[in-house]
C-alpha angles and dihedrals in degrees: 000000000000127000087254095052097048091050087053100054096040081064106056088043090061090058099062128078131266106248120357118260121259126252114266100247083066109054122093125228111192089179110118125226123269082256092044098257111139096185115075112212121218123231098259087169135040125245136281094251094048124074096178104116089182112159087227101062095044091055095054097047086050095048083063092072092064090065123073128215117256110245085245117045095023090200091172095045113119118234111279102264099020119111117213111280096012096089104123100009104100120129120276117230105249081221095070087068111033133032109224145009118214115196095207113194114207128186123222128168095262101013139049113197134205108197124194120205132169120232140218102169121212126252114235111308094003131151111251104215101205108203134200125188132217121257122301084013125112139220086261098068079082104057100087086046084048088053095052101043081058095069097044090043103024092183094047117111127211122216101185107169126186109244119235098277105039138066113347100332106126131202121191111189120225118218098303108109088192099060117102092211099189097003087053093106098163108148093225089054091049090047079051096044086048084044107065088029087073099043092040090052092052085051089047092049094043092228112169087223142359122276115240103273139226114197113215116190128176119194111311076013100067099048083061100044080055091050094054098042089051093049092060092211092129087057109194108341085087105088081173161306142265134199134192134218100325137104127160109249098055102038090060093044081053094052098081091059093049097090092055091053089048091064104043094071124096109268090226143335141237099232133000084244085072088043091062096037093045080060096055098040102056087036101240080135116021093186116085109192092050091049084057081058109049105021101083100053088060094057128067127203102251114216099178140095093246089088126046115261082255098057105052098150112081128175121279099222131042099233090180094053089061097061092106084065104059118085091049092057092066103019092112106010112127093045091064100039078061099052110033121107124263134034119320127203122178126197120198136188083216140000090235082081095068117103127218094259091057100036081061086049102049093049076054088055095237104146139016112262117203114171124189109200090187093052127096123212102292097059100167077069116028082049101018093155092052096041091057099053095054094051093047082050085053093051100046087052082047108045112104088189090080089040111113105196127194123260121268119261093237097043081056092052097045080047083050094053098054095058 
């Protein structure tokens, strides 16, 4: 090797360093966490918003555990103040989504109520959609629904009240020991309940008459829409009437599972934040947005000694103390979804669902059948956009206002007659 060669080489050699740096999986970082958590957990499970369970992804998201963050640039810290797996999940505000909330007092015999509704109201001629949620739901499983019909009828309005019983909804007895005040779920006392809401809203509002009406029901909710649509005592402000994800025939076969199911939920949270996440997760909502939304009005801050200091948010609504109710909110109910006045539309997670009596009377052409295979039970949630478009497409085959009718055969005579 030349002189030249030697020098060369000496030179390039200086430049690099002494002994060659170790592979990240082997340096040590002694630094601690902005929350003083020092050991940086790996995501072992996929996000809320993400239903994908590959074996791949997981891999991946677990790999990241095995580096650790460089004292400098920290890339693998969590966010000052978030807690692993919460990211995403606070609580949504109700008034994103709706106007305004009426607290409407009403004055029975035994029992004085204090509904609580929340309130989109419509622009000029506008529809009004009245909702109604399942049991140990709230008025707000339909915002993100409420969001989303906007856009399809821009001058429709939303009335979605809390039954007695669920999110802030009150009832006070009056003197009669025997009255069940908010445990009182008879479907004939929440037809009542939707009954003077609405009536109680128009006078509110100070509407000179009511708008035309769309009934929306899920579950528990769409035996009373039906019962209010086959009473007739709306007349013919009610264009028609949808009902979610229940039939008959299948919701009292799935009462005696109920119970099991029941059980099966967690007795209480730690944060609202897990209450959301423990939907999602176990995919009773697989919307997330619309869980952020509706979760928290199902849940209650527990002061008491029944739950541990760590779980503090119990459930609303005693599911397990209706079941005396039950069987009388769907016995009969397909017969009169079938007869009651005014258009019907009924959406379904699966035509399995169907019973005999509405299978006949969709071959009549009776009702309007949509069915979302992708969707779990509570479909205005789980598919709130499409849900939505097929209601606005309801209204608009429903609405009288954009029917042109012939003339009358008298009134063409008398017209006759002038000539």
């Amino acid at each position: 090797m030349s002189d030249l060669q030697r020098s060369f080489a000496k030179a390039k050699l200086a430049g690099l360093p002494s002994e060659p740096p170790l592979p990240p999986q082997f340096i040590e970082d002694d630094t601690v966490g902005e929350e003083g958590d020092n050991s940086l957990r790996p995501l072992s499970e996929p996000s809320p918003d993400d239903d994908s369970s590959s074996a791949s992804s997981a891999s991946s998201a677990s790999s990241t555990g095995t580096i650790k963050p460089s004292p400098s640039k920290h890339l693998f810290a969590r966010p000052k103040g978030s807690a692993p797996g919460r990211r995403g999940l606070e609580p949504l505000p109700w008034n994103d989504y709706f106007g305004r909330e009426l607290y409407l007092k009403s004055h029975r015999p035994t029992e004085t109520i204090t509904h609580h509704v929340y309130l989109l109201p419509p622009n000029e001629k506008g529809p009004l959609l009245v909702t109604h949620h399942g049991a140990g739901s709230s008025g707000l499983s339909f915002a993100l629904f409420a969001s989303e019909v906007r856009k399809a009828l821009p001058n429709c309005g939303i009335l979605s009240p809390d039954a007695r019983g669920h999110g802030e909804t009150v009832v006070e007895n009056i003197g009669d020991s025997t009255n069940h005040g908010s445990h009182d779920l008879r479907l004939d006392t929440l037809t009542e309940d939707l009954l003077d809401i609405i009536q109680m809203t128009r006078k509110e509002m100070v509407w000179a008459e009511l708008p035309g009406l769309i009934l929306i029901g899920h579950s528990l909710g769409g035996a009373v829409v039906t019962d209010l649509a086959m009473r007739g005592k709306l007349g013919n402000a009610v264009l028609g009437y949808a009902v979610l994800d229940v039939v008959e025939g299948s919701a009292i076969d799935a009462l005696q599972s109920m119970q099991s199911y029941l059980s099966t939920r967690p007795r209480a949270f730690p944060s609202i934040s897990s209450a959301i996440e423990w939907h999602t997760r176990s995919r009773t909502i697989r919307n997330t947005t619309s869980a952020r939304i509706s979760v928290p009005s199902l849940l209650q801050h527990d002061t008491s000694l029944a739950v541990s200091a760590s779980n503090q948010w119990i459930w609303r609504t005693n599911l397990a103390a209706t079941q005396p109710y039950w069987e009388g909110w769907f016995a009969g109910l397909s017969k009169k979804f079938l007869e009651a006045k005014g258009g019907k539309l009924l959406l379904l997670a699966g035509t399995d669902r169907l019973d005999k009596e509405l299978m006949i009377g969709q071959m009549q052409g009776k009702y309007q059948l949509q069915v979302f295979p992708d969707s779990g039970h509570f479909i205005h949630e789980d598919q709130a956009e499409k849900t939505a478009m097929v209601v606005a497409d309801f209204y608009r085959r429903n609405d009288r206002s954009a029917l042109v009718l012939p003339p009358k055969v008298g009134d063409l005579l008398k017209q006759k007659g002038t000539v």
